[in-house]
Tab-separated table of C-alpha atoms in Angstrom:
chain	number	residue	atom	x	y	z
A	299	MET	CA	97.491	48.071	136.516
A	300	ARG	CA	94.781	50.275	137.079
A	301	THR	CA	94.544	54.083	137.040
A	302	THR	CA	92.154	56.460	138.000
A	303	PRO	CA	89.796	58.324	135.105
A	304	ARG	CA	92.045	61.340	135.917
A	305	ILE	CA	95.031	60.332	135.443
A	306	GLU	CA	94.239	58.303	132.570
A	307	GLY	CA	92.923	61.650	130.453
A	308	LEU	CA	95.770	63.932	131.804
A	309	LEU	CA	98.505	60.928	130.552
A	310	ARG	CA	96.457	60.314	126.995
A	311	GLU	CA	96.062	64.544	126.855
A	312	LEU	CA	100.470	64.842	127.708
A	313	ALA	CA	101.075	62.408	125.626
A	314	PRO	CA	101.806	63.803	121.866
A	315	GLN	CA	103.122	67.321	123.582
A	316	VAL	CA	105.819	64.831	125.353
A	317	LEU	CA	106.316	63.234	122.438
A	318	GLY	CA	106.666	66.846	120.563
A	319	VAL	CA	109.017	67.768	123.135
A	320	LEU	CA	111.535	64.389	122.041
A	321	VAL	CA	110.747	64.048	118.831
A	322	ARG	CA	111.991	68.257	118.481
A	323	ARG	CA	114.984	68.108	120.320
A	324	HIS	CA	115.835	64.181	118.843
A	325	GLY	CA	114.278	63.620	116.322
A	326	GLN	CA	113.846	59.734	115.884
A	327	PHE	CA	110.429	59.370	116.075
A	328	ASP	CA	110.387	55.309	116.741
A	329	VAL	CA	113.071	55.438	119.588
A	330	CYS	CA	111.168	58.850	120.807
A	331	GLU	CA	107.433	57.138	120.594
A	332	ASP	CA	109.314	54.096	122.744
A	333	ALA	CA	110.679	56.265	124.853
A	334	VAL	CA	107.256	58.021	125.735
A	335	GLN	CA	105.560	55.103	125.471
A	336	GLU	CA	107.766	53.492	128.823
A	337	ALA	CA	107.543	56.810	130.379
A	338	LEU	CA	103.399	56.757	130.245
A	339	LEU	CA	103.786	53.096	131.753
A	340	GLY	CA	105.841	54.410	134.694
A	341	ALA	CA	103.521	57.141	135.176
A	342	ALA	CA	100.260	55.039	135.309
A	343	ARG	CA	102.671	52.778	137.599
A	344	GLN	CA	103.372	54.903	139.843
A	345	TRP	CA	101.135	57.793	140.133
A	346	PRO	CA	97.863	56.255	141.506
A	347	GLU	CA	99.839	55.172	144.571
A	348	GLU	CA	102.351	58.220	144.843
A	349	GLY	CA	100.189	60.989	143.882
A	350	VAL	CA	100.272	62.832	140.115
A	351	PRO	CA	103.178	65.381	140.310
A	352	ASP	CA	103.144	68.934	140.920
A	353	ASN	CA	104.536	69.215	137.203
A	354	PRO	CA	103.186	65.877	135.095
A	355	LYS	CA	104.195	67.142	132.142
A	356	GLY	CA	107.778	67.483	132.698
A	357	TRP	CA	107.907	64.387	134.989
A	358	LEU	CA	106.940	62.653	132.188
A	359	ILE	CA	109.445	64.726	129.692
A	360	THR	CA	112.170	63.815	132.042
A	361	ALA	CA	111.219	60.072	132.379
A	362	ALA	CA	111.219	59.735	128.617
A	363	SER	CA	114.082	61.264	127.748
A	364	ARG	CA	115.871	59.527	130.060
A	365	ARG	CA	114.359	56.239	128.382
A	366	TRP	CA	115.607	58.058	125.545
A	367	ILE	CA	119.245	58.158	126.418
A	368	GLU	CA	119.406	54.606	127.705
A	369	GLN	CA	118.952	53.361	124.640
A	370	TYR	CA	120.658	55.636	122.637
A	371	ARG	CA	123.508	54.408	124.713
A	372	SER	CA	122.640	51.478	123.936
A	373	ASP	CA	122.816	51.549	120.392
A	374	VAL	CA	125.938	53.425	120.242
A	375	ALA	CA	127.542	50.442	122.163
A	376	ARG	CA	125.746	48.131	120.079
A	377	ARG	CA	127.712	49.883	116.819
A	378	GLN	CA	131.133	49.788	119.118
A	379	ARG	CA	130.768	53.621	119.980
A	380	GLU	CA	131.371	53.768	123.212
A	381	ASP	CA	133.757	56.823	123.319
A	382	LYS	CA	131.318	58.762	121.651
A	383	VAL	CA	128.469	58.920	124.003
A	384	ALA	CA	129.588	61.283	126.529
A	385	ALA	CA	129.828	63.334	123.585
A	386	LEU	CA	126.582	63.081	121.569
A	387	THR	CA	124.613	62.490	124.629
A	388	PRO	CA	122.255	65.626	124.882
A	389	PRO	CA	121.960	67.356	128.420
A	390	PRO	CA	118.737	66.947	130.138
A	391	PRO	CA	115.854	68.763	128.891
A	392	ASP	CA	114.328	71.756	130.059
A	393	PRO	CA	111.038	69.873	132.552
A	394	ALA	CA	108.314	71.718	130.355
A	395	PRO	CA	108.753	73.774	127.262
A	396	ALA	CA	105.826	75.948	126.639
A	397	GLN	CA	105.795	74.702	122.243
A	398	ASP	CA	102.680	72.110	122.210
A	399	ASP	CA	103.353	70.046	118.765
A	400	THR	CA	100.467	68.085	119.634
A	401	LEU	CA	99.344	69.013	115.745
A	402	THR	CA	102.547	68.092	113.979
A	403	ILE	CA	102.712	64.881	115.942
A	404	LEU	CA	99.153	64.188	114.442
A	405	ALA	CA	99.926	65.122	111.012
A	406	LEU	CA	102.719	62.978	111.523
A	407	CYS	CA	100.966	60.034	112.157
A	408	CYS	CA	98.470	60.753	109.450
A	409	HIS	CA	101.540	61.012	106.555
A	410	GLU	CA	100.748	59.924	103.527
A	411	SER	CA	103.058	57.284	103.131
A	412	LEU	CA	101.345	55.135	105.035
A	413	THR	CA	97.977	53.069	105.142
A	414	THR	CA	95.113	54.254	106.377
A	415	ALA	CA	95.083	51.285	108.684
A	416	SER	CA	98.660	52.121	110.003
A	417	GLN	CA	97.579	56.174	110.293
A	418	ILE	CA	95.198	54.850	112.724
A	419	ALA	CA	97.215	52.898	114.728
A	420	LEU	CA	99.667	55.607	114.758
A	421	THR	CA	97.230	58.432	115.889
A	422	LEU	CA	95.720	56.318	118.434
A	423	ARG	CA	98.980	55.038	120.416
A	424	ALA	CA	101.254	58.567	119.858
A	425	VAL	CA	98.727	60.878	120.134
A	426	GLY	CA	95.995	59.250	122.001
A	427	GLY	CA	98.048	57.635	124.068
A	428	LEU	CA	96.841	54.098	123.757
A	429	THR	CA	98.073	51.245	124.435
A	430	THR	CA	98.931	48.418	121.784
A	431	ALA	CA	96.771	46.119	123.322
A	432	GLU	CA	93.938	48.838	123.553
A	433	ILE	CA	94.068	49.488	119.932
A	434	ALA	CA	93.982	45.972	119.040
A	435	ARG	CA	90.659	45.558	121.766
A	436	ALA	CA	88.968	48.721	120.135
A	437	PHE	CA	89.472	46.727	116.488
A	438	LEU	CA	89.416	42.592	117.195
A	439	VAL	CA	92.555	41.655	115.557
A	440	PRO	CA	95.590	40.420	117.391
A	441	GLU	CA	97.778	42.853	119.237
A	442	SER	CA	100.967	41.615	117.566
A	443	ALA	CA	98.806	42.446	114.032
A	444	VAL	CA	98.986	45.975	115.374
A	445	ALA	CA	102.363	46.332	117.298
A	446	GLN	CA	103.772	44.974	113.656
A	447	ARG	CA	101.764	47.793	111.895
A	448	ILE	CA	102.835	50.511	114.654
A	449	SER	CA	106.379	49.281	113.837
A	450	ARG	CA	106.367	49.495	110.503
A	451	ALA	CA	104.402	53.056	110.257
A	452	LYS	CA	107.340	54.294	112.028
A	453	GLN	CA	110.266	53.682	110.631
A	454	LYS	CA	108.393	54.453	107.560
A	455	ILE	CA	107.878	58.052	108.462
A	456	LYS	CA	111.332	57.709	110.154
A	457	GLY	CA	113.019	60.860	107.804
A	458	ALA	CA	109.538	62.654	107.521
A	459	LYS	CA	110.319	66.564	108.756
A	460	PHE	CA	108.866	67.408	111.711
A	461	ARG	CA	106.907	70.520	110.722
A	462	PRO	CA	103.195	71.752	111.511
A	463	PRO	CA	101.123	70.811	108.500
A	464	LYS	CA	99.553	73.789	106.306
A	465	ASP	CA	96.737	70.816	105.092
A	466	LEU	CA	94.682	69.049	107.873
A	467	THR	CA	92.585	66.584	105.334
A	468	ALA	CA	94.712	63.494	106.414
A	469	VAL	CA	94.413	64.197	109.804
A	470	LEU	CA	90.441	64.985	109.520
A	471	HIS	CA	89.846	61.663	107.764
A	472	VAL	CA	91.438	59.860	110.290
A	473	LEU	CA	89.973	60.905	113.257
A	474	TYR	CA	86.468	60.440	111.091
A	475	LEU	CA	87.783	56.865	110.024
A	476	ILE	CA	88.229	56.008	114.287
A	477	PHE	CA	84.828	57.983	115.213
A	478	THR	CA	82.836	56.103	112.356
A	479	GLU	CA	83.853	52.656	113.551
A	480	GLY	CA	83.496	53.469	117.082
A	481	SER	CA	79.900	54.805	116.142
A	482	THR	CA	78.993	51.402	114.298
A	483	ALA	CA	81.295	48.519	115.057
A	484	SER	CA	81.779	47.201	110.975
A	485	SER	CA	82.330	43.980	113.392
A	486	GLY	CA	81.481	41.980	116.648
A	487	ASP	CA	79.146	41.990	119.054
A	488	ASP	CA	78.843	45.308	120.314
A	489	LEU	CA	77.234	48.586	117.721
A	490	VAL	CA	78.936	50.581	119.263
A	491	ARG	CA	82.789	50.974	121.177
A	492	VAL	CA	82.834	53.916	123.067
A	493	ASP	CA	86.625	54.005	123.610
A	494	LEU	CA	86.820	54.898	120.234
A	495	THR	CA	83.808	57.396	119.769
A	496	ALA	CA	85.510	59.372	123.005
A	497	GLU	CA	89.131	59.135	122.061
A	498	ALA	CA	88.566	60.599	118.654
A	499	ILE	CA	86.260	63.438	119.985
A	500	ARG	CA	88.959	63.713	122.776
A	501	LEU	CA	91.184	64.200	119.890
A	502	THR	CA	89.172	66.553	117.804
A	503	ARG	CA	88.528	68.908	120.440
A	504	GLN	CA	92.366	69.092	121.114
A	505	LEU	CA	92.593	70.462	117.067
A	506	HIS	CA	89.547	72.576	117.862
A	507	ARG	CA	91.426	74.340	120.231
A	508	ARG	CA	94.291	74.666	117.831
A	509	ARG	CA	92.362	75.550	114.726
A	510	PRO	CA	89.249	77.020	116.482
A	511	ASP	CA	88.580	79.098	112.972
A	512	ASP	CA	88.917	76.217	110.761
A	513	GLY	CA	85.545	75.506	109.345
A	514	GLU	CA	86.211	71.799	108.528
A	515	VAL	CA	87.460	71.078	112.143
A	516	THR	CA	84.552	72.830	113.665
A	517	GLY	CA	82.574	70.699	111.406
A	518	LEU	CA	83.748	67.881	112.338
A	519	LEU	CA	83.502	67.869	115.968
A	520	ALA	CA	79.853	68.694	115.571
A	521	LEU	CA	79.623	65.754	113.776
A	522	MET	CA	80.828	63.642	116.364
A	523	LEU	CA	78.972	65.661	119.032
A	524	LEU	CA	75.789	65.264	117.315
A	525	THR	CA	75.885	61.617	116.060
A	526	ASP	CA	77.307	60.559	119.906
A	527	ALA	CA	74.339	62.353	121.277
A	528	ARG	CA	72.107	59.451	120.048
A	529	ARG	CA	74.621	57.079	121.638
A	530	PRO	CA	71.681	56.263	124.902
A	531	ALA	CA	68.712	55.687	122.498
A	532	ARG	CA	70.397	53.856	119.566
A	533	THR	CA	70.465	50.113	121.755
A	534	ASP	CA	67.700	48.675	123.806
A	535	ASP	CA	68.813	47.088	127.295
A	536	ASN	CA	69.982	43.637	125.637
A	537	GLY	CA	72.180	45.966	123.193
A	538	ALA	CA	69.454	45.327	119.649
A	539	LEU	CA	69.690	47.835	117.717
A	540	ILE	CA	67.413	50.500	117.399
A	541	PRO	CA	66.784	52.616	114.030
A	542	LEU	CA	66.871	56.225	114.382
A	543	SER	CA	63.153	56.711	113.145
A	544	GLU	CA	62.079	54.331	116.252
A	545	GLN	CA	64.440	55.956	118.883
A	546	ASP	CA	63.296	57.245	122.220
A	547	ARG	CA	64.910	61.250	121.690
A	548	GLU	CA	63.927	61.814	125.504
A	549	LYS	CA	67.360	59.750	126.273
A	550	TRP	CA	69.337	61.454	123.319
A	551	ASP	CA	72.174	64.101	125.154
A	552	THR	CA	70.666	67.113	124.898
A	553	ALA	CA	73.963	68.910	126.029
A	554	ALA	CA	75.855	67.642	122.976
A	555	ILE	CA	73.017	68.388	120.809
A	556	THR	CA	73.290	71.823	122.191
A	557	GLU	CA	77.051	72.263	121.694
A	558	GLY	CA	77.239	70.670	118.680
A	559	THR	CA	74.470	72.702	116.842
A	560	GLU	CA	75.813	75.859	118.042
A	561	LEU	CA	79.208	74.567	116.573
A	562	ILE	CA	77.749	73.886	113.106
A	563	ARG	CA	76.258	77.233	113.297
A	564	THR	CA	78.819	79.279	113.930
A	565	ALA	CA	80.861	77.707	111.202
A	566	LEU	CA	78.504	77.948	108.745
A	567	GLN	CA	78.325	81.568	108.988
A	568	THR	CA	82.015	82.177	109.064
A	569	ALA	CA	83.789	79.683	107.115
A	570	LYS	CA	83.724	77.925	103.441
A	571	ILE	CA	81.510	75.355	103.373
A	572	GLY	CA	83.412	71.844	103.293
A	573	PRO	CA	81.961	68.693	103.878
A	574	TYR	CA	82.061	67.883	106.915
A	575	GLN	CA	80.149	70.874	107.973
A	576	LEU	CA	76.966	69.461	105.234
A	577	GLN	CA	77.170	66.488	107.431
A	578	ALA	CA	76.650	67.566	110.697
A	579	ALA	CA	74.357	70.295	109.343
A	580	ILE	CA	72.134	66.990	108.480
A	581	ALA	CA	72.654	65.403	112.230
A	582	ALA	CA	71.601	68.665	113.450
A	583	VAL	CA	68.654	68.736	111.102
A	584	HIS	CA	67.823	65.270	112.581
A	585	ALA	CA	68.796	66.176	116.208
A	586	ASP	CA	66.099	69.151	116.055
A	587	ALA	CA	62.868	67.094	114.785
A	588	LYS	CA	61.085	66.368	118.292
A	589	THR	CA	59.999	63.280	116.985
A	590	ALA	CA	60.464	61.112	113.765
A	591	ASP	CA	57.382	62.747	111.438
A	592	ASP	CA	59.175	66.092	112.428
A	593	THR	CA	62.067	65.785	110.092
A	594	ASP	CA	62.578	68.435	108.010
A	595	TRP	CA	63.652	65.858	104.708
A	596	HIS	CA	63.341	68.663	102.103
A	597	GLU	CA	66.132	70.438	104.057
A	598	ILE	CA	68.070	67.157	104.209
A	599	LEU	CA	67.596	66.687	100.760
A	600	GLY	CA	69.360	69.797	99.922
A	601	LEU	CA	71.754	69.451	102.182
A	602	TYR	CA	72.646	66.000	100.758
A	603	GLU	CA	72.836	67.805	96.864
A	604	LEU	CA	75.035	69.785	98.353
A	605	LEU	CA	77.366	67.191	99.837
A	606	THR	CA	77.032	65.634	96.702
A	607	VAL	CA	79.178	68.274	94.540
A	608	THR	CA	81.586	68.892	97.591
A	609	ALA	CA	82.137	65.386	98.158
A	610	PRO	CA	81.018	63.192	95.821
A	611	GLY	CA	80.826	58.940	96.717
A	612	PRO	CA	78.832	56.368	97.285
A	613	MET	CA	77.875	56.486	100.854
A	614	VAL	CA	76.863	60.077	100.460
A	615	ALA	CA	74.861	58.608	97.243
A	616	LEU	CA	73.211	56.158	99.601
A	617	ASN	CA	72.322	58.377	101.965
A	618	ARG	CA	71.056	60.939	99.672
A	619	ILE	CA	68.739	58.097	98.142
A	620	VAL	CA	66.873	57.354	101.470
A	621	ALA	CA	66.244	61.391	101.886
A	622	VAL	CA	64.899	60.940	98.146
A	623	ALA	CA	62.755	58.419	98.882
A	624	MET	CA	61.158	60.516	102.012
A	625	VAL	CA	60.352	63.763	99.369
A	626	HIS	CA	59.568	62.110	96.466
A	627	GLY	CA	58.738	58.764	97.351
A	628	PRO	CA	59.745	55.037	97.255
A	629	GLN	CA	59.695	54.299	93.706
A	630	GLN	CA	61.770	56.942	92.565
A	631	ALA	CA	64.516	56.567	94.969
A	632	LEU	CA	64.586	52.419	93.756
A	633	ASP	CA	64.698	53.902	90.318
A	634	GLU	CA	67.913	56.124	91.698
A	635	LEU	CA	69.211	52.996	93.649
A	636	SER	CA	69.313	50.871	90.615
A	637	THR	CA	71.937	52.952	89.216
A	638	LEU	CA	74.322	53.059	92.170
A	639	ASP	CA	77.429	50.530	91.473
A	640	LEU	CA	78.284	49.764	95.265
A	641	ASP	CA	78.527	45.807	96.905
A	642	HIS	CA	77.622	47.000	100.298
A	643	HIS	CA	75.084	45.351	103.035
A	644	ARG	CA	73.793	48.595	103.289
A	645	VAL	CA	72.865	49.183	99.808
A	646	HIS	CA	70.482	45.841	100.111
A	647	ALA	CA	69.347	46.946	103.826
A	648	VAL	CA	68.603	50.428	101.924
A	649	LYS	CA	67.031	48.609	99.197
A	650	ALA	CA	64.861	46.642	101.945
A	651	HIS	CA	63.408	49.998	103.590
A	652	LEU	CA	62.299	51.284	100.124
A	653	LEU	CA	60.382	48.055	99.041
A	654	ASP	CA	58.922	48.289	102.681
A	655	LEU	CA	57.425	51.805	102.261
A	656	ARG	CA	56.011	50.697	99.097
A	657	GLY	CA	54.335	47.652	100.030
A	658	ASP	CA	56.064	44.910	98.355
A	659	HIS	CA	57.392	42.981	101.786
A	660	ASP	CA	58.095	39.724	100.320
A	661	ALA	CA	60.759	41.434	98.163
A	662	ALA	CA	61.995	43.554	101.318
A	663	ALA	CA	62.464	40.587	103.365
A	664	GLN	CA	64.617	38.899	100.724
A	665	GLU	CA	66.745	41.787	101.147
A	666	TYR	CA	66.977	42.206	104.227
A	667	GLU	CA	68.319	38.980	104.493
A	668	LYS	CA	70.713	39.598	101.928
A	669	ALA	CA	72.289	42.710	104.205
A	670	ALA	CA	72.306	40.283	106.738
A	671	LYS	CA	74.581	38.018	105.352
A	672	LEU	CA	76.675	40.369	104.191
A	673	THR	CA	77.644	42.828	107.391
A	674	LEU	CA	80.458	40.982	110.126
A	675	SER	CA	78.065	43.299	112.668
A	676	VAL	CA	76.411	41.015	114.809
A	677	PRO	CA	73.968	43.770	116.624
A	678	GLU	CA	73.227	44.697	112.654
A	679	GLN	CA	72.449	40.996	111.863
A	680	ARG	CA	70.078	40.863	114.483
A	681	TYR	CA	68.310	43.474	113.447
A	682	LEU	CA	68.189	42.915	109.602
A	683	ARG	CA	66.897	39.482	110.595
A	684	SER	CA	64.158	40.908	112.450
A	685	ARG	CA	63.290	43.050	110.086
A	686	SER	CA	63.027	40.140	107.464
A	687	ARG	CA	60.760	38.004	109.622
A	688	ARG	CA	58.580	40.682	111.018
A	689	PRO	CA	54.702	40.255	110.508
A	690	ARG	CA	53.272	42.427	107.388
């Protein structure tokens, strides 16, 4: 099945809107979601050959509603209630209602009763419009496992109330996780999975259009744009990882940097400061440096100090320690690192980097090897081993 990028983008944009219409009318999230997926598949088959209809959203709503009715009739027949079908089958819906329930659907997919893995999978399918196969490929897991995860998630939120969310914490967290996995894949041969980073940015843009005054939504979008702007310089022609300090900054996406910087500047001036804004501000400082030596590490350390207060965590602490090294020297950073209770390959990678800065290259090589053995990312393994074997 082949679709043009324009049609694919349109289908992904309309998927949550169509799902919202059906769920609002009929309830039964699981049945409605299946019906929408059938409609999307039908559109992906027909539109490239027959052209996009004048009212694509109405076309999808009609197709999904027909599928819902077919499924409803089938269920009723199985329960031997054929006589009630005519009375209970709803009338055909309005082709294109004005209300957009995308945000409500997004919150429903991030329901607190679901595991993080289920939230991500359901969000990518119901809101992102990705097929089960596409999600499986993105996360390098069997398609059957993703299908089972989505099925269980839909059953679990079957009775959840359909209403706009007041708190976007879970939604932002899921979008952040999708982007993070795409930006630095936790396993596999590729460092970056553009399909995931692009989808996370697209969904966060949608959220920002609906909540433009939310500082953390703005901060998350800015963080994604500023981080993704460095993607062209993060690997060489062979896919090998290039650290930030050695990247060709001429390859950075200046348009994304400009947009991200303006977003975070506005958010910091107009909204209550939150963790995503602080992370975006750190990314903006890196983006503002013409060379690695121009980086304002004092400002970055100050921002990490604030982030440690607003959103403490082991990874925040680890990143702050790197900033400490750049401001106060590697020994103070090593002393602080010794107090960090975290079993992760990046702890060894940071320790190796600090030992290198101190001049203890043999000990650094051992730490690089330890880090390489702990990561499942092939590009990271190659990079860490190349650092361990680098001539001193």
